[in-house]
């Protein structure tokens, strides 16, 4: 069992991550501005904190006695605030939290980045050299949110160059997060239900039809922390489902919404997603446990049983 600090633990992904890691037997300290009632349970301590206050963050991290830190806290949606606010907030949090964790002597430091660092959806177009994309695909952020996430990855690299292997670092890029309650019809991050995103491909097309169940992110984090000393320091991972959030093959769908991708997308037959998670499987032995077909069928079965 490890003692893990999670920043942004009261957020959409944070709640599932914190609950999942506690379920794996870890002791969790969640740092967020707000307290989440659903996380008031054994094994979880919640601390209300403005993480943009670097001194306050450093003090709490120094007192935490943590074995690991997972940094999620950020403005989580592109264009949900002015570009300068997103950049200042996310960059400032990265420096205050991650640098504070190093100063506190926390030996394992993980931060959430984003697939948007690749630059898909750019107003000037985006044509990948190959699909599925992976961790070797060039990063080309075109908005403040994506740039701030790439800066988080670069901040980890900066700190690694300061500490060497005395501290272990990793970043992960979670695909479009679907929380457990959203399979049953709760609105997703953009306000649509999962079924609506499936019924209207235009809703999922901006994210290249990627998704991941929040519980699988918790499973990934548990696996990553267990294996961080056995893999190269500073690795970056895509974390997604093993299929696409689409009823049709992406070989057919992607070219409709992303002109110029037909050649690369021809590889994405069947249910194959646009994002490869092969690296996480190869280095960590991790595979997602949830997919949209199974989860929607389970939600339907529960609804029928309830009726």
Coordinates of C-alpha atoms in Angstrom, one line a residue:
X1 CA 0.0 0.0 0.0
X2 CA 1.3 3.5 -0.9
X3 CA 0.3 6.9 0.3
X4 CA -0.6 8.9 -2.8
X5 CA -1.3 12.6 -3.1
X6 CA -3.8 13.5 -6.0
X7 CA -4.3 17.1 -7.0
X8 CA -7.7 17.9 -8.5
X9 CA -9.1 14.9 -6.8
X10 CA -12.6 16.4 -6.7
X11 CA -12.8 16.7 -10.5
X12 CA -14.5 14.5 -13.0
X13 CA -11.5 12.2 -13.5
X14 CA -10.2 12.9 -10.1
X15 CA -13.1 11.4 -8.2
X16 CA -12.9 8.1 -10.1
X17 CA -9.1 8.1 -9.8
X18 CA -9.1 8.7 -6.1
X19 CA -11.9 6.2 -5.4
X20 CA -10.2 3.6 -7.7
X21 CA -6.8 3.9 -6.1
X22 CA -8.4 3.7 -2.6
X23 CA -10.1 0.6 -3.8
X24 CA -6.7 -0.9 -4.7
X25 CA -5.7 -0.4 -1.1
X26 CA -3.8 2.9 -1.3
X27 CA -4.0 5.7 1.2
X28 CA -5.1 8.8 -0.7
X29 CA -4.7 12.5 0.1
X30 CA -6.9 14.6 -2.3
X31 CA -6.0 18.2 -2.7
X32 CA -8.6 20.4 -4.3
X33 CA -10.4 23.7 -3.8
X34 CA -13.6 21.8 -3.0
X35 CA -14.5 18.7 -0.9
X36 CA -16.3 15.9 -2.8
X37 CA -19.0 14.3 -0.6
X38 CA -18.7 11.0 -2.4
X39 CA -15.0 10.7 -1.4
X40 CA -15.8 11.0 2.3
X41 CA -14.7 7.4 3.0
X42 CA -12.0 5.3 4.7
X43 CA -8.6 5.6 3.2
X44 CA -9.2 9.0 1.7
X45 CA -8.3 12.4 3.2
X46 CA -9.5 15.5 1.5
X47 CA -7.7 18.8 1.9
X48 CA -9.3 22.1 0.7
X49 CA -6.4 24.1 -0.8
X50 CA -5.7 26.7 -3.5
X51 CA -2.9 25.0 -5.3
X52 CA -2.0 28.2 -7.2
X53 CA -0.5 29.4 -3.9
X54 CA 3.0 27.8 -4.4
X55 CA 4.0 28.2 -0.7
X56 CA 0.8 26.6 0.6
X57 CA 1.1 23.8 -1.9
X58 CA 4.7 23.2 -1.0
X59 CA 3.9 23.2 2.7
X60 CA 1.1 20.6 2.3
X61 CA 3.2 18.4 0.1
X62 CA 6.1 18.6 2.5
X63 CA 3.9 17.4 5.3
X64 CA 2.1 14.7 3.3
X65 CA 4.7 11.9 3.7
X66 CA 3.7 10.7 0.3
X67 CA 5.2 7.9 -1.7
X68 CA 3.8 9.3 -5.0
X69 CA 2.0 12.3 -6.4
X70 CA -0.5 12.4 -9.3
X71 CA -1.1 15.9 -10.6
X72 CA -4.5 16.4 -12.3
X73 CA -5.5 19.9 -11.2
X74 CA -6.0 22.2 -14.2
X75 CA -8.6 23.9 -16.2
X76 CA -9.7 20.8 -18.0
X77 CA -11.6 21.9 -21.1
X78 CA -10.2 23.9 -24.1
X79 CA -11.7 27.4 -24.5
X80 CA -13.6 27.1 -21.2
X81 CA -11.8 30.2 -20.1
X82 CA -9.8 33.0 -21.9
X83 CA -6.6 31.6 -23.5
X84 CA -4.4 33.7 -21.2
X85 CA -6.2 32.4 -18.1
X86 CA -5.9 28.8 -19.2
X87 CA -2.2 29.2 -19.9
X88 CA -1.4 31.0 -16.6
X89 CA -3.5 28.6 -14.5
X90 CA -2.3 25.3 -15.9
X91 CA 1.3 26.4 -16.2
X92 CA 1.4 27.9 -12.8
X93 CA -0.1 24.8 -11.2
X94 CA 2.4 22.6 -12.9
X95 CA 5.3 24.6 -11.6
X96 CA 4.0 25.0 -8.0
X97 CA 2.8 21.5 -7.6
X98 CA 5.5 19.5 -9.4
X99 CA 8.4 21.6 -8.1
X100 CA 6.8 21.4 -4.6
X101 CA 6.7 17.6 -4.9
X102 CA 10.3 17.4 -5.8
X103 CA 11.3 19.7 -2.9
X104 CA 9.1 17.5 -0.6
X105 CA 11.2 14.5 -1.6
X106 CA 8.2 12.6 -3.1
X107 CA 9.9 9.8 -5.1
X108 CA 7.3 9.2 -7.8
X109 CA 5.7 12.1 -9.6
X110 CA 3.1 11.6 -12.3
X111 CA 1.2 14.3 -14.2
X112 CA -1.8 14.3 -16.5
X113 CA -1.2 15.7 -20.0
X114 CA -3.7 15.5 -22.9
X115 CA -3.9 13.9 -26.4
X116 CA -4.6 17.5 -27.7
X117 CA -0.9 18.1 -27.7
X118 CA -0.9 16.5 -31.1
X119 CA -2.8 19.4 -32.6
X120 CA -5.7 17.6 -34.2
X121 CA -8.6 20.0 -34.9
X122 CA -6.3 22.8 -36.0
X123 CA -8.1 25.4 -38.0
X124 CA -5.3 25.1 -40.7
X125 CA -5.8 21.4 -40.9
X126 CA -4.2 18.3 -39.4
X127 CA -3.0 15.3 -41.4
X128 CA -1.0 12.7 -39.4
X129 CA 1.8 10.8 -41.1
X130 CA 0.2 7.6 -39.9
X131 CA -2.6 6.2 -37.8
X132 CA -3.1 5.1 -35.1
X133 CA -1.1 7.9 -33.5
X134 CA 1.2 7.0 -30.7
X135 CA 3.7 8.6 -28.3
X136 CA 6.2 9.2 -31.2
X137 CA 3.7 11.3 -33.2
X138 CA 4.9 14.9 -33.3
X139 CA 3.3 17.4 -30.9
X140 CA 1.8 20.5 -32.6
X141 CA -0.5 22.3 -30.1
X142 CA -2.6 25.1 -31.5
X143 CA -4.4 26.4 -28.5
X144 CA -3.5 27.4 -25.0
X145 CA -5.0 24.3 -23.4
X146 CA -2.9 22.0 -25.5
X147 CA 0.2 24.1 -25.1
X148 CA -0.3 24.2 -21.4
X149 CA -0.5 20.4 -21.3
X150 CA 2.7 20.1 -23.4
X151 CA 4.3 22.5 -20.9
X152 CA 3.4 20.1 -18.1
X153 CA 5.3 17.3 -19.9
X154 CA 8.2 19.7 -20.4
X155 CA 8.1 20.6 -16.8
X156 CA 8.6 17.0 -15.8
X157 CA 11.5 16.8 -18.2
X158 CA 13.0 20.0 -16.6
X159 CA 12.7 18.5 -13.2
X160 CA 14.2 15.2 -14.3
X161 CA 17.2 17.0 -15.6
X162 CA 17.6 18.6 -12.2
X163 CA 17.2 15.4 -10.1
X164 CA 18.3 12.6 -12.4
X165 CA 16.9 9.2 -11.4
X166 CA 16.6 10.2 -7.7
X167 CA 13.0 11.0 -8.6
X168 CA 10.9 9.0 -11.0
X169 CA 8.7 10.9 -13.4
X170 CA 5.9 10.0 -15.9
X171 CA 3.2 11.7 -17.8
X172 CA 0.0 10.2 -19.2
X173 CA -2.5 11.5 -21.9
X174 CA -6.0 10.3 -21.0
X175 CA -8.4 10.1 -23.9
X176 CA -11.9 11.6 -23.6
X177 CA -12.9 10.6 -20.1
X178 CA -16.2 8.9 -19.4
X179 CA -17.2 8.6 -15.8
X180 CA -19.1 5.5 -14.6
X181 CA -22.4 7.4 -14.2
X182 CA -22.3 8.6 -17.8
X183 CA -22.9 5.1 -19.2
X184 CA -26.3 5.3 -17.6
X185 CA -27.1 8.6 -19.2
X186 CA -25.5 11.4 -17.2
X187 CA -24.1 14.1 -19.5
X188 CA -20.5 13.8 -20.6
X189 CA -18.0 16.7 -20.4
X190 CA -19.4 18.4 -23.5
X191 CA -23.0 18.1 -22.2
X192 CA -24.1 15.2 -24.5
X193 CA -24.8 11.7 -23.4
X194 CA -22.6 8.8 -24.6
X195 CA -25.5 7.5 -26.8
X196 CA -25.8 11.0 -28.4
X197 CA -22.1 10.9 -29.2
X198 CA -22.5 7.5 -30.8
X199 CA -25.7 8.5 -32.7
X200 CA -24.1 11.7 -34.1
X201 CA -20.5 11.1 -35.2
X202 CA -20.0 14.8 -35.5
X203 CA -20.0 15.1 -31.7
X204 CA -17.1 12.6 -31.2
X205 CA -15.2 13.5 -34.4
X206 CA -13.3 16.5 -32.9
X207 CA -11.6 14.1 -30.4
X208 CA -10.9 11.5 -33.2
X209 CA -13.5 9.3 -31.5
X210 CA -11.2 8.5 -28.6
X211 CA -12.5 7.7 -25.1
X212 CA -11.5 6.0 -21.8
X213 CA -13.5 4.9 -18.8
X214 CA -12.3 6.8 -15.8
X215 CA -12.0 3.5 -13.8
X216 CA -9.4 2.4 -16.4
X217 CA -7.4 5.5 -15.7
X218 CA -7.3 4.5 -12.1
X219 CA -6.2 1.0 -13.1
X220 CA -3.5 2.5 -15.3
X221 CA -2.3 4.8 -12.5
X222 CA -2.0 1.9 -10.1
X223 CA -0.1 -0.2 -12.7
X224 CA 2.2 2.8 -13.5
X225 CA 3.1 3.5 -10.0
X226 CA 3.9 -0.1 -9.3
X227 CA 6.2 -0.3 -12.4
X228 CA 7.9 3.2 -12.4
X229 CA 11.2 2.0 -11.1
X230 CA 11.4 -0.7 -13.8
X231 CA 10.8 1.5 -16.9
X232 CA 12.8 4.3 -18.3
X233 CA 12.4 7.6 -16.4
X234 CA 10.2 10.3 -17.8
X235 CA 8.0 8.1 -20.1
X236 CA 4.8 9.5 -21.6
X237 CA 1.7 7.2 -22.2
X238 CA -1.5 7.4 -24.1
X239 CA -4.3 6.0 -21.9
X240 CA -7.5 5.0 -23.8
X241 CA -10.0 2.4 -24.6
X242 CA -9.1 -0.5 -26.9
X243 CA -11.7 0.6 -29.4
X244 CA -13.2 3.8 -30.9
X245 CA -16.4 5.5 -29.7
X246 CA -18.1 4.9 -33.0
X247 CA -20.4 2.4 -34.6
X248 CA -18.6 2.6 -37.9
X249 CA -14.9 1.9 -38.7
X250 CA -12.7 5.0 -38.4
X251 CA -11.4 4.2 -41.9
X252 CA -14.8 5.5 -43.1
X253 CA -15.5 8.1 -40.5
X254 CA -12.3 10.1 -40.0
X255 CA -12.0 11.3 -43.6
X256 CA -15.5 12.7 -43.4
X257 CA -14.5 15.1 -40.6
X258 CA -10.7 15.5 -41.0
X259 CA -10.0 16.0 -44.7
X260 CA -6.8 14.5 -46.0
X261 CA -6.7 11.6 -43.5
X262 CA -8.1 8.9 -45.8
X263 CA -4.7 7.4 -46.6
X264 CA -3.6 7.1 -43.0
X265 CA -7.1 6.1 -41.7
X266 CA -7.3 3.2 -44.0
X267 CA -5.5 1.2 -41.3
X268 CA -8.3 1.8 -38.8
X269 CA -10.6 -1.0 -39.8
X270 CA -13.1 -2.7 -37.6
X271 CA -13.2 -1.2 -34.1
X272 CA -9.6 0.0 -34.1
X273 CA -9.1 3.3 -32.4
X274 CA -7.1 6.3 -33.6
X275 CA -4.9 6.3 -30.5
X276 CA -2.5 3.4 -29.9
X277 CA -2.1 2.2 -26.3
X278 CA 0.5 -0.4 -27.3
X279 CA 3.3 1.3 -25.3
X280 CA 1.4 1.0 -22.0
X281 CA 0.8 -2.6 -22.7
X282 CA 4.4 -3.3 -23.8
X283 CA 6.1 -1.4 -20.9
X284 CA 3.6 -1.9 -18.1
X285 CA 1.4 -4.8 -19.1
X286 CA -1.7 -2.6 -18.8
X287 CA -4.9 -3.0 -20.8
X288 CA -8.3 -1.3 -20.3
X289 CA -11.1 -3.3 -18.8
X290 CA -14.1 -1.4 -20.1
X291 CA -15.6 -0.7 -23.5
X292 CA -18.7 1.2 -24.6
X293 CA -20.6 -1.8 -26.0
X294 CA -20.3 -3.7 -22.7
X295 CA -21.0 -0.7 -20.5
X296 CA -24.1 0.4 -22.4
X297 CA -25.4 -3.1 -22.5
X298 CA -25.0 -3.3 -18.7
X299 CA -26.7 0.0 -18.3
X300 CA -29.6 -1.2 -20.4
X301 CA -29.8 -4.4 -18.4
X302 CA -30.0 -2.5 -15.1
X303 CA -32.7 -0.3 -16.5
X304 CA -34.8 -3.2 -17.6
X305 CA -34.3 -4.9 -14.3
X306 CA -35.3 -1.8 -12.5
X307 CA -38.5 -1.5 -14.5

